[in-house]
Short mmCIF file of C-alpha atoms in Angstrom, two decimals:
data_model
loop_
_atom_site.label_atom_id
_atom_site.label_comp_id
_atom_site.label_asym_id
_atom_site.label_seq_id
_atom_site.Cartn_x
_atom_site.Cartn_y
_atom_site.Cartn_z
CA UNK Q 1038 0.00 0.00 0.00
CA UNK Q 1039 2.81 2.35 0.94
CA UNK Q 1040 4.54 1.57 -2.33
CA UNK Q 1041 1.49 2.64 -4.34
CA UNK Q 1042 1.19 5.83 -2.29
CA UNK Q 1043 4.85 6.67 -3.00
CA UNK Q 1044 4.35 6.12 -6.70
CA UNK Q 1045 1.26 8.38 -6.60
CA UNK Q 1046 3.22 11.20 -4.92
CA UNK Q 1047 5.98 10.95 -7.56
CA UNK Q 1048 3.42 11.09 -10.36
CA UNK Q 1049 1.80 14.17 -8.86
CA UNK Q 1050 5.18 15.92 -8.46
CA UNK Q 1051 6.17 15.13 -12.04
CA UNK Q 1052 2.84 16.39 -13.31
CA UNK Q 1053 3.16 19.60 -11.30
CA UNK Q 1054 6.71 20.17 -12.53
CA UNK Q 1055 5.65 19.63 -16.11
CA UNK Q 1056 2.80 22.09 -15.73
CA UNK Q 1057 5.16 24.69 -14.21
CA UNK Q 1058 7.62 24.29 -17.09
CA UNK Q 1059 4.76 24.61 -19.54
CA UNK Q 1060 3.53 27.84 -17.94
CA UNK Q 1061 7.08 29.20 -17.80
CA UNK Q 1062 7.56 28.56 -21.49
CA UNK Q 1063 4.23 30.19 -22.21
CA UNK Q 1064 5.30 33.27 -20.21
CA UNK Q 1065 8.59 33.53 -22.12
CA UNK Q 1066 6.77 33.10 -25.40
CA UNK Q 1067 4.32 35.82 -24.43
CA UNK Q 1068 7.14 38.17 -23.47
CA UNK Q 1069 8.93 37.51 -26.76
CA UNK Q 1070 5.72 38.09 -28.65
CA UNK Q 1071 5.34 41.48 -26.97
CA UNK Q 1072 8.69 43.00 -27.97
CA UNK Q 1073 7.85 46.59 -28.86
CA UNK Q 1074 8.55 47.98 -32.31
CA UNK Q 1075 8.53 51.36 -33.99
CA UNK Q 1076 8.96 52.77 -37.47
CA UNK Q 1077 11.73 54.86 -38.97
CA UNK Q 1078 10.12 58.25 -39.50
CA UNK Q 1079 11.00 61.54 -41.15
CA UNK Q 1080 10.42 64.87 -39.43
CA UNK Q 1081 11.95 67.73 -37.46
CA UNK Q 1082 14.10 67.49 -34.34
CA UNK Q 1083 14.76 70.31 -31.90
CA UNK Q 1084 17.45 70.08 -29.23
CA UNK Q 1085 16.46 72.15 -26.20
CA UNK Q 1086 17.90 73.20 -22.86
CA UNK Q 1087 15.38 73.99 -20.13
CA UNK Q 1088 15.34 76.09 -17.00
CA UNK Q 1089 13.07 77.85 -14.52
CA UNK Q 1090 12.99 81.52 -13.64
CA UNK Q 1091 10.83 84.53 -12.80
CA UNK Q 1092 9.65 87.52 -14.79
CA UNK Q 1093 11.73 90.65 -14.21
CA UNK Q 1094 12.05 94.11 -15.69
CA UNK Q 1095 15.04 94.75 -17.91
CA UNK Q 1096 15.16 98.36 -16.68
CA UNK Q 1097 14.28 99.19 -13.08
CA UNK Q 1098 16.46 101.90 -11.58
CA UNK Q 1099 16.69 104.62 -8.98
CA UNK Q 1100 16.86 108.20 -10.21
CA UNK Q 1101 19.38 110.39 -8.39
CA UNK Q 1102 20.38 114.04 -8.54
CA UNK Q 1103 23.58 114.60 -10.49
CA UNK Q 1104 24.25 117.79 -8.54
CA UNK Q 1105 22.88 119.59 -5.47
CA UNK Q 1106 20.46 122.50 -5.47
CA UNK Q 1107 17.00 123.78 -4.59
CA UNK Q 1108 14.10 122.11 -6.37
CA UNK Q 1109 12.05 124.51 -8.46
CA UNK Q 1110 9.37 122.15 -9.76
CA UNK Q 1111 8.48 118.44 -9.73
CA UNK Q 1112 7.02 117.68 -13.14
CA UNK Q 1113 5.71 114.11 -12.56
CA UNK Q 1114 3.68 112.09 -10.07
CA UNK Q 1115 3.79 108.47 -8.95
CA UNK Q 1116 2.42 106.01 -11.54
CA UNK Q 1117 3.10 108.40 -14.41
CA UNK Q 1118 4.49 106.72 -17.54
CA UNK Q 1119 7.56 108.48 -18.90
CA UNK Q 1120 9.94 108.14 -21.83
CA UNK Q 1121 13.71 108.14 -21.70
CA UNK Q 1122 14.91 111.72 -21.21
CA UNK Q 1123 11.60 113.04 -19.81
CA UNK Q 1124 12.25 115.91 -17.35
CA UNK Q 1125 11.28 114.95 -13.82
CA UNK Q 1126 12.71 117.73 -11.59
CA UNK Q 1127 13.98 121.25 -12.33
CA UNK Q 1128 16.16 123.55 -10.17
CA UNK Q 1129 15.79 127.20 -9.22
CA UNK Q 1130 19.34 127.99 -10.29
CA UNK Q 1131 18.69 126.75 -13.83
CA UNK Q 1132 21.08 123.82 -13.63
CA UNK Q 1133 20.40 120.70 -15.70
CA UNK Q 1134 17.10 119.02 -14.72
CA UNK Q 1135 16.81 115.46 -13.48
CA UNK Q 1136 15.54 113.25 -16.33
CA UNK Q 1137 14.27 109.69 -16.69
CA UNK Q 1138 17.13 107.27 -17.47
CA UNK Q 1139 14.81 105.04 -19.51
CA UNK Q 1140 11.15 104.54 -20.38
CA UNK Q 1141 8.91 103.21 -17.65
CA UNK Q 1142 6.58 104.01 -14.79
CA UNK Q 1143 7.37 106.26 -11.82
CA UNK Q 1144 6.95 103.75 -8.99
CA UNK Q 1145 8.26 105.97 -6.17
CA UNK Q 1146 8.74 109.73 -5.89
CA UNK Q 1147 10.44 111.33 -2.90
CA UNK Q 1148 10.95 115.00 -3.73
CA UNK Q 1149 8.95 118.24 -3.49
CA UNK Q 1150 9.36 121.80 -4.70
CA UNK Q 1151 11.66 123.75 -2.37
CA UNK Q 1152 13.69 120.71 -1.27
CA UNK Q 1153 17.44 121.12 -1.18
CA UNK Q 1154 18.96 118.07 -2.84
CA UNK Q 1155 22.42 116.71 -2.31
CA UNK Q 1156 24.59 115.31 -5.08
CA UNK Q 1157 23.61 111.62 -5.58
CA UNK Q 1158 20.40 111.85 -3.56
CA UNK Q 1159 17.71 109.43 -4.82
CA UNK Q 1160 14.49 111.20 -5.75
CA UNK Q 1161 12.49 108.55 -7.67
CA UNK Q 1162 12.41 105.03 -9.07
CA UNK Q 1163 11.46 104.13 -12.65
CA UNK Q 1164 10.41 100.59 -13.64
CA UNK Q 1165 9.83 99.46 -17.22
CA UNK Q 1166 6.81 97.12 -17.16
CA UNK Q 1167 6.76 96.70 -20.95
CA UNK Q 1168 10.22 95.33 -21.73
CA UNK Q 1169 10.49 92.19 -19.60
CA UNK Q 1170 12.89 89.30 -19.24
CA UNK Q 1171 13.38 86.10 -17.28
CA UNK Q 1172 16.62 84.75 -15.86
CA UNK Q 1173 17.10 80.99 -15.61
CA UNK Q 1174 19.81 78.73 -14.23
CA UNK Q 1175 21.48 76.36 -16.70
CA UNK Q 1176 23.59 73.35 -15.70
CA UNK Q 1177 27.32 73.51 -16.43
CA UNK Q 1178 27.04 70.54 -18.82
CA UNK Q 1179 24.59 72.45 -21.01
CA UNK Q 1180 25.87 76.03 -20.81
CA UNK Q 1181 28.37 75.56 -23.67
CA UNK Q 1182 25.48 75.09 -26.09
CA UNK Q 1183 23.74 78.35 -25.10
CA UNK Q 1184 24.49 81.41 -27.26
CA UNK Q 1185 23.10 84.92 -27.46
CA UNK Q 1186 20.40 85.21 -30.10
CA UNK Q 1187 18.97 81.71 -29.66
CA UNK Q 1188 15.19 81.39 -29.68
CA UNK Q 1189 13.28 80.36 -26.55
CA UNK Q 1190 9.77 79.11 -25.86
CA UNK Q 1191 8.37 80.26 -22.52
CA UNK Q 1192 5.41 79.26 -20.39
CA UNK Q 1193 4.16 80.90 -17.21
CA UNK Q 1194 2.33 79.23 -14.33
CA UNK Q 1195 -0.17 82.08 -14.26
CA UNK Q 1196 -1.15 81.45 -17.91
CA UNK Q 1197 -1.02 77.65 -18.43
CA UNK Q 1198 -2.86 77.80 -21.76
CA UNK Q 1199 -0.64 80.47 -23.29
CA UNK Q 1200 2.93 80.41 -24.57
CA UNK Q 1201 5.46 83.15 -25.15
CA UNK Q 1202 8.60 83.55 -27.23
CA UNK Q 1203 11.88 85.17 -26.38
CA UNK Q 1204 15.54 85.58 -27.28
CA UNK Q 1205 18.69 84.86 -25.29
CA UNK Q 1206 20.31 88.23 -24.57
CA UNK Q 1207 22.99 87.34 -22.01
CA UNK Q 1208 24.94 84.27 -20.92
CA UNK Q 1209 26.81 84.55 -17.63
CA UNK Q 1210 30.53 83.83 -17.74
CA UNK Q 1211 30.61 82.90 -14.05
CA UNK Q 1212 28.64 80.16 -12.37
CA UNK Q 1213 27.54 79.47 -8.84
CA UNK Q 1214 28.13 76.09 -7.20
CA UNK Q 1215 25.53 74.27 -5.09
CA UNK Q 1216 26.28 70.81 -3.69
CA UNK Q 1217 29.15 70.45 -6.12
CA UNK Q 1218 27.09 71.31 -9.22
CA UNK Q 1219 27.64 74.61 -11.04
CA UNK Q 1220 24.82 76.62 -12.59
CA UNK Q 1221 25.04 79.63 -14.92
CA UNK Q 1222 22.51 82.44 -15.35
CA UNK Q 1223 20.97 82.89 -18.78
CA UNK Q 1224 18.84 85.94 -19.55
CA UNK Q 1225 15.94 85.65 -22.01
CA UNK Q 1226 14.04 88.73 -23.18
CA UNK Q 1227 10.33 88.38 -24.04
CA UNK Q 1228 9.32 89.30 -27.57
CA UNK Q 1229 5.86 90.23 -26.27
CA UNK Q 1230 5.17 89.74 -22.54
CA UNK Q 1231 1.45 90.46 -23.01
CA UNK Q 1232 -0.14 90.43 -19.53
CA UNK Q 1233 2.81 88.97 -17.64
CA UNK Q 1234 3.67 90.64 -14.36
CA UNK Q 1235 7.03 90.99 -12.66
CA UNK Q 1236 7.65 88.11 -10.26
CA UNK Q 1237 5.60 85.47 -12.12
CA UNK Q 1238 7.31 82.08 -12.44
CA UNK Q 1239 8.39 80.81 -15.86
CA UNK Q 1240 9.60 77.65 -17.59
CA UNK Q 1241 11.98 78.27 -20.50
CA UNK Q 1242 13.02 75.95 -23.34
CA UNK Q 1243 15.92 77.28 -25.40
CA UNK Q 1244 16.42 75.75 -28.84
CA UNK Q 1245 20.14 75.10 -29.23
CA UNK Q 1246 19.99 73.14 -32.46
CA UNK Q 1247 17.35 72.00 -34.91
CA UNK Q 1248 17.08 70.01 -38.12
CA UNK Q 1249 14.17 69.67 -40.51
CA UNK Q 1250 12.99 66.62 -42.46
CA UNK Q 1251 15.50 64.12 -41.08
CA UNK Q 1252 15.14 60.40 -40.41
CA UNK Q 1253 14.71 59.54 -36.75
CA UNK Q 1254 13.86 56.68 -34.39
CA UNK Q 1255 13.08 56.51 -30.66
CA UNK Q 1256 16.24 56.81 -28.57
CA UNK Q 1257 15.67 53.40 -26.97
CA UNK Q 1258 15.88 51.72 -30.39
CA UNK Q 1259 19.62 52.41 -30.70
CA UNK Q 1260 22.11 50.18 -28.93
CA UNK Q 1261 25.85 50.54 -28.40
CA UNK Q 1262 28.55 47.93 -28.77
CA UNK Q 1263 31.90 49.55 -28.12
CA UNK Q 1264 32.17 52.44 -30.59
CA UNK Q 1265 29.49 50.98 -32.82
CA UNK Q 1266 25.82 51.97 -32.75
CA UNK Q 1267 23.17 49.69 -34.20
CA UNK Q 1268 19.45 48.94 -34.32
CA UNK Q 1269 17.52 45.73 -34.78
CA UNK Q 1270 15.47 45.76 -37.98
CA UNK Q 1271 12.39 43.53 -37.94
CA UNK Q 1272 11.37 42.05 -41.26
CA UNK Q 1273 7.85 40.75 -41.74
CA UNK Q 1274 7.32 36.99 -41.78
CA UNK Q 1275 6.58 35.48 -45.18
CA UNK Q 1276 3.77 33.35 -43.75
CA UNK Q 1277 1.67 33.06 -40.62
CA UNK Q 1278 3.64 30.02 -39.48
CA UNK Q 1279 6.99 31.80 -39.61
CA UNK Q 1280 8.36 34.19 -37.01
CA UNK Q 1281 9.52 37.70 -37.90
CA UNK Q 1282 13.23 37.86 -38.76
CA UNK Q 1283 15.45 40.48 -37.14
CA UNK Q 1284 18.78 41.75 -38.46
CA UNK Q 1285 21.35 43.97 -36.82
CA UNK Q 1286 22.04 47.20 -38.71
CA UNK Q 1287 24.89 49.61 -37.94
CA UNK Q 1288 23.77 53.25 -37.97
CA UNK Q 1289 25.28 56.71 -37.79
CA UNK Q 1290 23.41 59.07 -35.48
CA UNK Q 1291 23.08 62.84 -35.25
CA UNK Q 1292 21.29 65.13 -32.84
CA UNK Q 1293 18.60 64.04 -30.42
CA UNK Q 1294 15.85 65.50 -28.29
CA UNK Q 1295 14.51 63.79 -25.17
CA UNK Q 1296 12.60 61.17 -27.17
CA UNK Q 1297 14.03 60.72 -30.68
CA UNK Q 1298 17.44 60.54 -32.27
CA UNK Q 1299 18.46 61.45 -35.82
CA UNK Q 1300 19.64 58.64 -38.12
CA UNK Q 1301 22.23 60.01 -40.53
CA UNK Q 1302 22.81 56.72 -42.35
CA UNK Q 1303 21.96 53.03 -42.15
CA UNK Q 1304 18.15 53.11 -42.25
CA UNK Q 1305 15.34 54.00 -44.60
CA UNK Q 1306 12.01 55.63 -43.88
CA UNK Q 1307 9.27 53.14 -43.03
CA UNK Q 1308 11.49 50.31 -41.81
CA UNK Q 1309 10.28 48.52 -38.67
CA UNK Q 1310 12.79 48.48 -35.83
CA UNK Q 1311 12.71 46.89 -32.38
CA UNK Q 1312 12.91 48.92 -29.21
CA UNK Q 1313 15.09 47.94 -26.26
CA UNK Q 1314 11.94 47.29 -24.21
CA UNK Q 1315 10.17 43.97 -23.66
CA UNK Q 1316 6.72 43.82 -22.11
CA UNK Q 1317 5.92 40.81 -19.94
CA UNK Q 1318 2.53 39.20 -19.43
CA UNK Q 1319 3.24 39.29 -15.69
CA UNK Q 1320 2.54 42.67 -14.11
CA UNK Q 1321 4.72 41.70 -11.15
CA UNK Q 1322 7.92 41.22 -13.15
CA UNK Q 1323 10.55 43.53 -11.64
CA UNK Q 1324 12.87 42.88 -14.60
CA UNK Q 1325 10.29 44.06 -17.10
CA UNK Q 1326 9.39 47.12 -15.05
CA UNK Q 1327 13.05 48.07 -14.93
CA UNK Q 1328 13.47 47.55 -18.66
CA UNK Q 1329 10.53 49.82 -19.35
CA UNK Q 1330 11.45 52.72 -17.09
CA UNK Q 1331 15.13 52.46 -16.15
CA UNK Q 1332 16.01 55.73 -17.79
CA UNK Q 1333 18.46 58.14 -16.13
CA UNK Q 1334 17.70 61.11 -18.36
CA UNK Q 1335 21.17 61.18 -19.87
CA UNK Q 1336 21.96 61.15 -23.54
CA UNK Q 1337 23.23 63.89 -25.86
CA UNK Q 1338 26.10 63.08 -28.19
CA UNK Q 1339 25.44 59.39 -27.87
CA UNK Q 1340 21.81 60.17 -27.26
CA UNK Q 1341 20.96 57.19 -25.09
CA UNK Q 1342 19.53 56.88 -21.60
CA UNK Q 1343 21.36 54.45 -19.37
CA UNK Q 1344 19.64 51.24 -18.35
CA UNK Q 1345 18.04 50.75 -21.77
CA UNK Q 1346 20.18 47.86 -22.93
CA UNK Q 1347 22.64 49.98 -24.88
CA UNK Q 1348 25.97 49.12 -23.32
CA UNK Q 1349 27.98 51.46 -21.11
CA UNK Q 1350 25.89 54.54 -20.27
CA UNK Q 1351 27.35 57.71 -21.84
CA UNK Q 1352 28.12 60.73 -19.71
CA UNK Q 1353 26.38 63.25 -21.95
CA UNK Q 1354 22.76 64.37 -21.51
CA UNK Q 1355 19.57 64.17 -23.48
CA UNK Q 1356 18.75 67.44 -25.17
CA UNK Q 1357 22.34 68.44 -25.97
CA UNK Q 1358 22.52 66.82 -29.39
CA UNK Q 1359 25.68 66.03 -31.28
CA UNK Q 1360 27.39 63.24 -33.19
#
């Protein structure tokens, strides 16, 4: 009796093991069947560097007396809008009047007729609320790509449905270090600030390089083997019973944004390529979750995030472009 019981236990164990192997093979097959693909496309790529800042006036200055004397007449009031050179204060002795250093609004006025002013004494403040700018901090790894005259796209928290344009007018030559990382100030002047107010927060994207009508693929499609970059091209099966054939194709890459990378040579528009991401049928697979989202945000010249199956992670950053 015991012998038959032992045989029964062995049979059950073998059956269970066989079922487990079967399910495992099914899971692998499902994962292989769910390898993600994309298509070689043609379009425009913009390489951008981003930063946060606040709206500020380009011209906001105190107005001081250039020489002493008794005030004859104060020609303006607070909140008056003036132009550059507008007379603000005259003197009884006929000396040169105090004038506005630039266009703007008289925000403070601290002088009256009959006052005796000293040389250098501040009598007013003028703020230009029309010509506005925003100053952002740019990481030291990206600052080399920022030049005066580059175009910027700007959004403001106060106007989430509206966008603004601007131009880089100044790039700081000295950075400030925080926790071992240096940041440089970049000044962007608004083309038309519309209803923006001084002090509002902004997000700025500066276009450092752009190309039109180029071939491109998702960044995660390109892999690295030493100094060689390649993609896996997937060719359609000739029949339903055959699996799709993949071939390795060496490519030359160009600039990249945070999603796509330019293909200079090696591919043609419309080709199907595999991505370095495999979806699993099991939602609890830690390996698959890592493969899908293990991106460090680096890229740039090589254009590849680390952790995406592309060899040694490069040190450059996404959004910097390059060969």
